[in-house]
Coordinates of C-alpha atoms in Angstrom, one line a residue:
Chain A
M1 CA -8.9 -4.8 -21.1
I2 CA -11.9 -5.9 -22.8
G3 CA -14.7 -3.2 -22.8
R4 CA -14.0 0.5 -22.0
R5 CA -10.5 1.9 -21.5
I6 CA -9.3 2.6 -17.9
A7 CA -7.5 6.2 -17.3
V8 CA -5.4 6.9 -14.0
T9 CA -6.6 10.4 -13.2
G10 CA -5.4 10.5 -9.6
M11 CA -2.7 9.1 -7.0
G12 CA -2.1 9.6 -3.5
V13 CA 0.3 8.1 -1.2
V14 CA 1.2 7.8 2.5
T15 CA 4.4 5.9 2.7
P16 CA 7.6 5.2 4.3
L17 CA 9.4 7.1 1.6
G18 CA 7.0 10.5 2.1
N19 CA 3.8 11.5 2.2
S20 CA 3.3 13.0 -1.0
L21 CA 3.7 12.0 -4.8
A22 CA 6.5 14.5 -5.0
E23 CA 8.4 13.0 -2.1
L24 CA 8.2 9.6 -2.9
S25 CA 9.1 10.3 -6.4
A26 CA 12.2 12.2 -5.2
N27 CA 13.2 9.7 -2.8
L28 CA 12.8 6.8 -5.2
G29 CA 15.1 8.8 -7.6
A30 CA 17.6 9.6 -5.0
G31 CA 17.5 5.8 -4.1
K32 CA 17.1 6.4 -0.4
S33 CA 15.9 3.6 2.0
A34 CA 13.3 4.0 4.5
V35 CA 13.9 0.7 6.4
R36 CA 15.4 1.7 10.1
R37 CA 15.5 0.2 13.5
L38 CA 12.0 0.6 15.2
A39 CA 11.3 2.6 18.5
P40 CA 13.2 0.9 21.3
S41 CA 9.6 -0.1 22.8
L42 CA 8.9 -2.4 20.0
A43 CA 12.6 -3.2 19.2
A44 CA 13.5 -4.5 22.7
R45 CA 11.4 -8.0 22.2
L46 CA 12.2 -8.6 18.7
R47 CA 14.9 -10.4 16.9
S48 CA 14.4 -8.5 13.9
P49 CA 13.8 -5.3 14.9
I50 CA 13.8 -3.3 12.0
G51 CA 10.6 -1.9 9.8
A52 CA 9.8 0.9 7.4
P53 CA 7.4 3.3 9.6
V54 CA 5.6 6.1 7.8
D55 CA 6.1 9.7 9.6
F56 CA 2.3 10.6 10.0
D57 CA 0.5 12.6 12.8
A58 CA -3.2 11.7 12.6
T59 CA -4.0 14.4 15.6
P60 CA -4.1 17.4 13.4
R61 CA -6.1 15.8 10.5
F62 CA -9.1 14.2 12.2
D63 CA -11.7 15.5 14.6
P64 CA -11.1 13.8 18.3
P65 CA -14.6 12.2 18.3
R66 CA -13.7 10.8 14.5
L67 CA -10.3 9.9 15.3
R68 CA -11.2 7.6 18.2
M69 CA -13.1 5.3 15.8
L70 CA -10.3 5.3 13.6
D71 CA -7.5 2.6 13.7
R72 CA -4.2 3.6 12.0
V73 CA -5.0 1.8 8.8
S74 CA -7.7 3.8 8.2
Q75 CA -6.3 7.0 9.0
L76 CA -3.5 6.4 6.6
A77 CA -6.1 5.2 4.0
L78 CA -8.2 8.3 4.4
E79 CA -5.1 11.0 3.9
A80 CA -3.9 9.0 0.8
T81 CA -7.6 9.1 -0.7
G82 CA -8.0 12.7 0.2
Q83 CA -4.7 13.1 -1.8
A84 CA -5.6 11.2 -4.7
V85 CA -9.3 12.9 -4.8
S86 CA -7.4 16.2 -5.2
H87 CA -4.8 15.1 -7.6
S88 CA -7.6 13.7 -9.9
G89 CA -9.6 17.2 -9.7
I90 CA -12.9 14.9 -9.4
D91 CA -15.8 16.8 -7.7
F92 CA -18.0 14.1 -6.7
R93 CA -20.7 16.2 -6.2
A94 CA -21.1 16.6 -9.7
E95 CA -21.0 12.7 -10.5
D96 CA -23.7 9.8 -10.4
L97 CA -22.9 8.6 -7.0
E98 CA -24.1 5.3 -7.7
R99 CA -21.7 4.7 -10.6
C100 CA -18.8 5.6 -8.3
G101 CA -17.1 2.9 -6.1
V102 CA -14.6 2.2 -3.4
F103 CA -12.3 -1.0 -3.8
V104 CA -9.5 -1.4 -1.1
G105 CA -7.0 -3.7 -0.5
S106 CA -5.6 -4.6 3.0
G107 CA -4.3 -7.9 4.8
M108 CA -4.8 -7.4 8.4
G109 CA -7.2 -4.5 8.7
G110 CA -7.0 -2.6 12.2
A111 CA -4.4 -4.5 13.4
T112 CA -3.5 -2.0 16.0
T113 CA -6.7 -2.0 17.5
T114 CA -6.9 -5.8 17.6
D115 CA -3.4 -5.8 19.3
E116 CA -4.4 -3.2 22.0
G117 CA -7.8 -5.1 22.6
Y118 CA -5.8 -8.3 23.5
Q119 CA -3.6 -6.4 25.3
A120 CA -6.4 -5.0 27.7
L121 CA -8.0 -8.3 28.0
Y122 CA -5.0 -10.9 28.4
A123 CA -1.8 -8.9 29.5
E124 CA -3.6 -6.5 32.0
G125 CA -6.4 -8.7 32.6
S126 CA -8.8 -5.9 32.4
D127 CA -12.4 -6.2 31.1
R128 CA -12.1 -2.9 29.6
I129 CA -12.0 -3.4 26.0
K130 CA -12.7 -0.1 23.8
P131 CA -16.5 0.1 22.8
Y132 CA -15.1 1.1 19.3
T133 CA -13.1 -1.8 18.7
V134 CA -15.2 -4.0 16.3
L135 CA -15.4 -0.5 14.5
A136 CA -11.9 0.0 14.4
A137 CA -10.6 -3.5 13.7
M138 CA -12.8 -4.8 11.2
T139 CA -10.8 -5.2 7.8
S140 CA -13.5 -3.2 5.9
A141 CA -13.3 -0.2 8.0
A142 CA -11.1 1.9 6.0
A143 CA -13.4 1.4 2.6
S144 CA -16.3 2.2 4.7
W145 CA -14.7 5.5 6.0
I146 CA -13.6 6.3 2.4
G147 CA -17.1 6.0 1.2
I148 CA -18.4 8.0 4.0
D149 CA -16.0 10.8 3.3
H150 CA -17.0 11.4 -0.4
G151 CA -20.9 10.1 -0.2
I152 CA -20.0 7.5 -2.6
T153 CA -22.7 5.0 -2.9
G154 CA -22.0 2.6 -5.4
P155 CA -19.9 -0.6 -5.0
N156 CA -17.7 -0.6 -1.6
I157 CA -15.8 -3.7 -1.3
T158 CA -12.5 -4.9 0.7
F159 CA -10.3 -7.5 -1.1
S160 CA -8.3 -9.3 1.2
T161 CA -5.6 -11.7 -0.4
A162 CA -2.6 -11.2 1.7
C163 CA 0.2 -9.4 -0.2
S164 CA -1.5 -8.9 -3.2
S165 CA -4.9 -7.1 -1.6
S166 CA -4.3 -3.9 -3.4
A167 CA -3.4 -4.9 -6.7
V168 CA -6.5 -7.3 -6.9
A169 CA -8.7 -4.2 -5.7
I170 CA -7.1 -2.1 -8.6
G171 CA -7.6 -4.5 -10.7
E172 CA -11.2 -5.5 -10.1
A173 CA -11.9 -1.7 -10.0
A174 CA -10.8 -1.5 -13.7
L175 CA -12.7 -4.3 -14.5
R176 CA -15.9 -2.9 -13.0
I177 CA -15.3 0.2 -15.2
A178 CA -14.1 -1.7 -18.3
A179 CA -17.6 -3.6 -17.9
G180 CA -19.6 -0.5 -17.9
A181 CA -20.7 -1.2 -14.0
A182 CA -19.0 2.1 -13.1
D183 CA -17.5 5.6 -13.9
V184 CA -15.1 6.5 -11.3
M185 CA -13.3 4.4 -8.7
I186 CA -11.2 5.0 -5.7
A187 CA -9.1 1.9 -5.5
G188 CA -5.9 1.1 -3.5
G189 CA -5.0 -0.2 -0.5
A190 CA -3.6 0.5 3.3
E191 CA -1.9 -1.5 5.8
A192 CA -0.6 -0.5 9.4
P193 CA 1.1 -4.0 10.4
L194 CA 4.0 -2.3 12.9
T195 CA 2.5 -3.5 16.1
F196 CA 4.2 -5.9 18.4
G197 CA 1.6 -8.8 17.8
V198 CA 2.0 -8.5 14.2
L199 CA 5.7 -8.2 14.0
R200 CA 6.3 -11.1 16.3
A201 CA 3.8 -13.3 14.1
W202 CA 6.0 -12.4 11.4
E203 CA 9.1 -13.0 12.9
A204 CA 7.7 -16.5 14.3
M205 CA 7.2 -17.6 10.4
R206 CA 11.1 -16.9 9.8
T207 CA 10.2 -14.5 7.1
L208 CA 11.6 -11.3 8.4
A209 CA 14.9 -9.9 7.2
A210 CA 17.8 -10.4 10.1
E211 CA 19.0 -6.8 10.9
N212 CA 22.2 -5.2 9.1
L213 CA 23.7 -4.0 12.6
A214 CA 26.4 -1.9 10.6
D215 CA 23.3 -0.3 8.7
P216 CA 19.8 -0.9 9.6
S217 CA 18.7 0.8 6.3
A218 CA 20.3 -1.9 4.3
S219 CA 18.7 -4.9 5.8
C220 CA 16.2 -5.8 2.8
R221 CA 17.9 -7.1 -0.1
P222 CA 16.0 -8.6 -2.8
F223 CA 17.6 -10.7 -5.4
S224 CA 21.0 -10.7 -3.4
L225 CA 22.5 -13.9 -2.5
N226 CA 22.6 -12.7 1.2
R227 CA 18.9 -11.9 1.5
S228 CA 17.6 -12.9 4.4
G229 CA 13.9 -12.2 4.2
L230 CA 11.3 -9.2 3.8
V231 CA 10.8 -6.3 6.2
L232 CA 7.1 -4.9 7.4
G233 CA 6.4 -1.6 6.3
E234 CA 3.3 0.5 6.6
G235 CA 1.3 3.1 4.6
A236 CA -1.5 3.7 2.1
A237 CA -1.6 4.2 -1.9
F238 CA -4.6 4.9 -3.8
T239 CA -5.6 5.8 -7.5
I240 CA -8.6 7.2 -8.9
L241 CA -9.5 5.2 -12.3
E242 CA -11.7 6.3 -14.6
D243 CA -13.7 5.4 -17.8
W244 CA -11.2 6.9 -20.4
N245 CA -14.1 8.7 -22.1
H246 CA -15.5 10.3 -18.7
A247 CA -11.7 11.4 -17.8
L248 CA -11.7 13.4 -21.2
A249 CA -15.1 14.7 -21.1
R250 CA -14.2 16.6 -17.5
G251 CA -10.6 17.8 -18.9
A252 CA -9.0 15.6 -16.6
T253 CA -5.1 14.9 -16.5
I254 CA -4.4 11.1 -17.3
H255 CA -1.2 10.1 -16.0
A256 CA -1.4 6.7 -17.5
E257 CA -4.0 4.2 -18.9
L258 CA -4.4 0.8 -17.0
S259 CA -4.6 -1.4 -19.7
G260 CA -3.8 -5.0 -18.1
Y261 CA -4.6 -7.1 -15.4
G262 CA -4.1 -10.8 -14.6
L263 CA -5.3 -12.9 -11.9
T264 CA -4.3 -16.4 -11.0
C265 CA -3.8 -18.4 -7.9
D266 CA -1.4 -21.1 -7.1
A267 CA -3.5 -23.5 -5.4
V268 CA -0.6 -25.5 -4.2
H269 CA 0.8 -24.5 -1.2
I270 CA -0.1 -21.8 1.7
T271 CA 3.3 -20.1 1.3
R272 CA 5.4 -21.8 -1.5
P273 CA 4.9 -19.6 -4.5
T274 CA 5.1 -21.4 -8.0
V275 CA 6.6 -20.3 -11.3
M276 CA 3.5 -21.4 -13.5
G277 CA 1.0 -19.2 -11.1
Q278 CA 3.2 -16.3 -11.2
A279 CA 4.0 -16.8 -14.9
G280 CA 0.4 -17.3 -15.8
A281 CA -0.6 -14.1 -14.1
M282 CA 2.1 -12.0 -16.0
R283 CA 0.7 -13.9 -19.4
A284 CA -3.0 -13.1 -18.7
A285 CA -2.0 -9.3 -17.8
L286 CA -0.2 -9.2 -21.4
R287 CA -3.0 -10.7 -23.0
S288 CA -5.7 -8.4 -21.3
A289 CA -3.3 -5.3 -22.6
G290 CA -3.0 -6.8 -26.0
L291 CA 1.0 -6.4 -25.4
D292 CA 3.8 -8.8 -26.3
P293 CA 6.5 -8.9 -23.2
N294 CA 8.8 -6.6 -25.8
S295 CA 6.4 -3.7 -25.1
I296 CA 7.4 -3.6 -21.4
G297 CA 9.8 -1.2 -20.4
Y298 CA 10.0 -2.1 -16.8
I299 CA 8.8 -4.5 -14.3
N300 CA 8.4 -3.3 -10.8
A301 CA 8.8 -6.9 -9.3
H302 CA 7.1 -8.5 -6.0
G303 CA 10.6 -9.0 -4.9
T304 CA 10.1 -9.5 -1.2
A305 CA 14.0 -10.5 -0.5
T306 CA 12.8 -14.0 0.5
V307 CA 14.7 -17.0 -0.7
Q308 CA 11.9 -18.7 -2.4
N309 CA 10.0 -15.4 -3.7
D310 CA 13.3 -13.9 -5.7
A311 CA 14.3 -16.9 -7.4
T312 CA 10.4 -18.1 -8.3
E313 CA 9.8 -14.7 -9.6
T314 CA 12.7 -14.7 -11.7
E315 CA 12.1 -17.9 -13.1
A316 CA 8.5 -16.9 -14.0
I317 CA 9.8 -13.6 -15.7
K318 CA 12.2 -15.8 -17.7
T319 CA 9.3 -18.2 -18.7
V320 CA 7.1 -15.4 -19.9
F321 CA 9.7 -13.0 -21.5
G322 CA 12.0 -15.6 -23.0
D323 CA 15.2 -13.7 -24.1
D324 CA 13.5 -10.2 -23.2
A325 CA 13.7 -11.1 -19.6
Y326 CA 17.2 -10.2 -19.9
R327 CA 16.6 -6.9 -21.6
V328 CA 13.9 -5.3 -19.3
P329 CA 15.0 -3.3 -16.2
I330 CA 13.7 -5.2 -13.1
S331 CA 13.5 -3.7 -9.6
S332 CA 12.2 -4.6 -6.2
T333 CA 11.6 -1.2 -4.6
K334 CA 10.7 -3.1 -1.4
S335 CA 14.6 -2.6 -0.7
M336 CA 13.5 0.8 0.0
H337 CA 10.1 1.0 1.2
G338 CA 9.7 -2.3 2.8
H339 CA 6.9 -4.8 2.4
L340 CA 3.6 -2.8 2.9
L341 CA 1.5 -6.2 2.4
G342 CA -2.2 -5.2 1.7
A343 CA -1.0 -1.7 0.6
A344 CA 2.2 -3.2 -1.4
G345 CA 0.4 -3.7 -4.8
A346 CA -1.1 -0.2 -4.9
L347 CA 2.1 1.7 -3.8
E348 CA 4.0 -0.1 -6.5
F349 CA 1.7 0.1 -9.0
I350 CA 1.8 3.9 -8.5
I351 CA 5.7 3.7 -8.4
T352 CA 5.4 1.9 -11.9
V353 CA 3.2 4.9 -13.1
L354 CA 5.9 7.2 -11.7
S355 CA 8.3 5.4 -13.7
L356 CA 6.7 5.2 -16.9
R357 CA 5.8 9.0 -16.8
E358 CA 9.4 10.2 -15.9
H359 CA 11.4 7.5 -17.7
L360 CA 13.2 6.9 -14.6
V361 CA 13.8 3.3 -13.2
P362 CA 13.8 3.0 -9.4
P363 CA 16.8 1.0 -8.3
T364 CA 16.8 -2.7 -6.2
L365 CA 18.8 -1.4 -3.4
H366 CA 21.5 -3.6 -1.4
L367 CA 21.9 -6.3 -4.2
D368 CA 25.5 -6.7 -3.0
V369 CA 26.1 -10.5 -4.0
A370 CA 25.1 -11.9 -7.1
D371 CA 22.5 -15.1 -7.0
P372 CA 23.0 -17.3 -9.9
A373 CA 19.3 -18.0 -9.4
C374 CA 18.4 -14.5 -9.9
D375 CA 20.5 -13.3 -13.0
L376 CA 18.5 -10.6 -14.8
D377 CA 19.0 -6.8 -14.7
Y378 CA 17.7 -5.8 -11.3
V379 CA 19.0 -2.3 -11.8
A380 CA 21.2 -2.6 -8.8
A381 CA 23.6 0.3 -9.5
G382 CA 21.2 3.2 -8.5
P383 CA 18.3 4.5 -10.2
R384 CA 18.3 4.6 -14.1
R385 CA 17.1 7.2 -16.8
V386 CA 15.9 5.3 -19.5
A387 CA 14.5 6.4 -23.0
P388 CA 10.5 6.5 -22.9
F389 CA 9.0 3.5 -23.1
R390 CA 5.3 1.9 -23.8
A391 CA 4.3 -0.1 -20.8
A392 CA 5.3 -1.1 -17.5
M393 CA 4.4 -4.3 -15.2
S394 CA 3.7 -4.3 -11.6
N395 CA 3.7 -7.8 -10.0
S396 CA 2.0 -8.6 -6.7
F397 CA 2.2 -12.2 -5.2
A398 CA 1.0 -13.5 -2.0
F399 CA 0.7 -16.0 0.9
G400 CA -2.2 -18.1 -0.1
G401 CA -1.3 -17.9 -3.7
T402 CA -3.0 -15.2 -5.4
N403 CA -1.2 -13.5 -8.1
A404 CA -1.9 -9.9 -9.3
V405 CA -0.2 -8.4 -12.1
L406 CA -1.1 -4.8 -13.6
I407 CA 0.1 -3.4 -16.6
A408 CA 0.4 0.5 -17.2
E409 CA 0.7 2.3 -20.1
G410 CA 1.9 5.8 -21.3
R411 CA -0.7 8.5 -21.9
Q412 CA -2.0 8.0 -25.6
T413 CA -5.0 9.8 -27.4
Chain B
M1 CA -12.6 19.9 42.8
S2 CA -16.1 19.6 42.3
T3 CA -17.6 16.9 39.9
L4 CA -18.5 19.0 37.2
T5 CA -14.9 20.5 37.1
A6 CA -13.5 17.1 37.0
L7 CA -15.9 15.7 34.2
Q8 CA -15.1 19.0 32.2
E9 CA -11.2 18.5 32.6
I10 CA -11.9 15.0 31.1
L11 CA -13.8 16.1 28.2
I12 CA -11.4 18.9 27.4
K13 CA -8.4 16.8 27.6
D14 CA -9.3 13.2 26.0
Y15 CA -12.1 14.6 23.8
A16 CA -10.8 18.0 22.8
I17 CA -14.0 19.9 23.5
P18 CA -13.6 23.5 24.0
R19 CA -14.5 24.4 27.9
E20 CA -16.9 27.0 26.7
R21 CA -19.3 24.3 25.1
L22 CA -19.1 22.4 28.1
M23 CA -21.9 24.0 30.0
P24 CA -24.0 21.9 32.3
D25 CA -27.2 22.0 30.1
A26 CA -24.9 21.1 26.8
L27 CA -26.0 17.8 25.4
L28 CA -23.0 15.0 25.1
S29 CA -24.6 13.8 21.6
S30 CA -23.9 17.5 20.3
L31 CA -20.5 17.4 21.5
G32 CA -19.4 14.3 19.6
V33 CA -20.0 11.9 22.5
D34 CA -22.3 9.2 20.8
S35 CA -23.6 6.0 22.6
L36 CA -20.5 4.2 22.3
G37 CA -18.3 7.3 23.1
M38 CA -20.5 7.2 26.5
L39 CA -19.3 3.8 27.2
E40 CA -15.7 4.9 26.9
L41 CA -16.6 8.0 29.0
M42 CA -17.8 5.4 31.8
F43 CA -14.2 3.8 31.8
K44 CA -12.3 7.5 32.2
I45 CA -15.0 8.2 35.1
E46 CA -14.3 4.9 36.6
D47 CA -10.4 5.6 36.7
R48 CA -10.8 9.6 37.6
F49 CA -13.2 9.2 40.5
D50 CA -12.1 5.5 41.5
L51 CA -15.5 4.0 41.3
K52 CA -16.7 0.9 39.8
I53 CA -19.9 1.4 37.5
P54 CA -21.9 -1.6 37.5
G55 CA -23.2 -2.8 34.3
D56 CA -23.8 -0.2 31.8
P57 CA -24.8 3.3 32.8
P58 CA -28.4 4.5 32.5
T59 CA -29.7 5.3 29.1
G60 CA -31.1 8.8 30.0
L61 CA -27.8 10.4 30.5
A62 CA -28.1 13.1 28.1
T63 CA -26.6 16.3 29.1
V64 CA -23.1 17.0 31.1
A65 CA -25.4 17.7 34.2
D66 CA -27.0 14.5 33.6
V67 CA -23.6 12.5 34.0
V68 CA -22.3 14.6 37.1
A69 CA -25.5 13.6 38.9
Y70 CA -24.9 10.2 38.3
V71 CA -21.2 10.1 39.2
D72 CA -22.3 12.0 42.4
S73 CA -24.9 9.2 43.3
L74 CA -22.2 6.6 42.6
I75 CA -19.7 8.6 45.2
T76 CA -22.6 8.8 47.7
A77 CA -23.7 5.0 47.3
G78 CA -20.0 3.3 47.1
P79 CA -18.9 2.5 50.6
G80 CA -15.1 2.9 51.0
R81 CA -14.9 5.0 47.9
H82 CA -13.8 8.7 48.0
G83 CA -14.5 11.4 45.6
P84 CA -12.4 13.2 42.9
S85 CA -9.1 14.3 44.5

C-alpha cells in the first residue's frame, strides 16, 4: 500500500462459530458447521428454513434505556468492537480522537427493526410504530454507537456495498491511515438478517441453499457440484487498524500487516459476477502489497456456494495466479459460518489473519462432489496444518459488482 | 390498583428501573426515559389502562406524578373506559 504501513492490532468477533477469537479459532480448527435449522417460528413459512445464528443475549450487556434504541445489528457490532478494542490494548483517552475513526460495513442495517415496524403497520393494522424505529434501523446506527462508545470524533462512515461492505470498510480505513489522514481506525462490519422479511426476500431470489434434510448443518456446499446456494448468517467482526509506527510506539502486539487492498466494480450486471472484475480486484490487491501470486499461501474465497459465484471465482483465481492457482490452498469458510453479508468480509479477513498466524488453513466443508468448473485445492478433507507462509488473501464480492480484496502479511519488523 | 402502582409496574418491568427510584417526584429524564421514551411509554399506558391517547402527550410531563395525574385525567374524561384492573 502506498504510504504508511498498516498494523492489525486488535480483532473482535460475534459469530455463528463463537463469540470470541478463541472460540472462533477452535471451531474453525475443528471444522465445525454452525448452520442449522432455524427456530420453528421462522422456519414454518420458509422453503429454506436454515441459517447460521449467533448465540448472544444482549439483555445483560446493555442498560435497558439504551437497549431499546439498539437494533440487533448494533448490539452485535458494539460487542465485537468492545472485544477488538480490549484485544488491541488501546486506550482512546490517550489518543488524539480526531485522528481516530470508525468505518463500518453493513448491507441491511437495522433489518429487525424495519421488519417489526412493517409488521405493526401492515400485518397488525396498528399505527403504533416504535418512536425509536428510525434511529435503530438507519444503516449508519452501528457506526454512530461505536463512535459514541469510545468518544471517537474523527471520520465515521458506513459503507454499504452489499456482500463486500465490510471488506470495503477495512480497505478504506487502511487507505486513510496509509495516507496519513488517521492514526487508528476501528473497521469491520455487522449484519443481522435473520428475520422473516429478509429471509423470505433472499429466498424469493432463489439464492438460498436447499436444506439438507439428513443433516441441516451440511446445507452450504461451496465449490461442490451439488451446491445449491448460500446460507444466511448473522454476526459482527471488527479490527483495530493502526499506523505501524503508532502501534510500535505504544508497544502494541501486531497480529498482521494489512498490506494490500484492491477494489473494482464489475459494472455489467446487478447479480452476475465477472471474471474480469474479480480478477482485477485480486491483481490490484497484489499490486498494492507489492507481492507476486507465489507469495500468497492461502486464499479465503468469497465462495458463497451459488453456482455462479464459485465457478466465476475459480476462473478469476486461475486468471490471476496462473499455474500457482493449483498450488495455493483455497477455502470457503462460509460452509461453516454462513454468509454474513455486510459482515462477511471482515469476519473472513480476521479468519485469514488467524490462519496466517497459526499456519492452519480452515477447510471448505461439504465439498462432496467435484465440479469440473471448480478444480482447485479447496482444502475439502478438513483443516490443514501448513508450513509458515508470507501472505494470505481474502476475497469479497457482491451483488451490485463491488469486488474488494484484502491481503494480510505475517508480522515482520 | 392505583394508577401510581400500575405505572411503577410498567417502568419496573419494561424499563428495568429499580422500584426505590420510582418516587412520585422522580424526574423521568433522570430515569433514562427521554422524549422518545416518553412516546413509547404512552403506547404501554394505552394498553395497560385501556385508553386512547389523543395525539401527543402534553410536553410538561416531567415526573412520575405528572404522568399519573395525566393518566387519571384521561381515565376520568374517557366515557366507557375503565381504570386499571
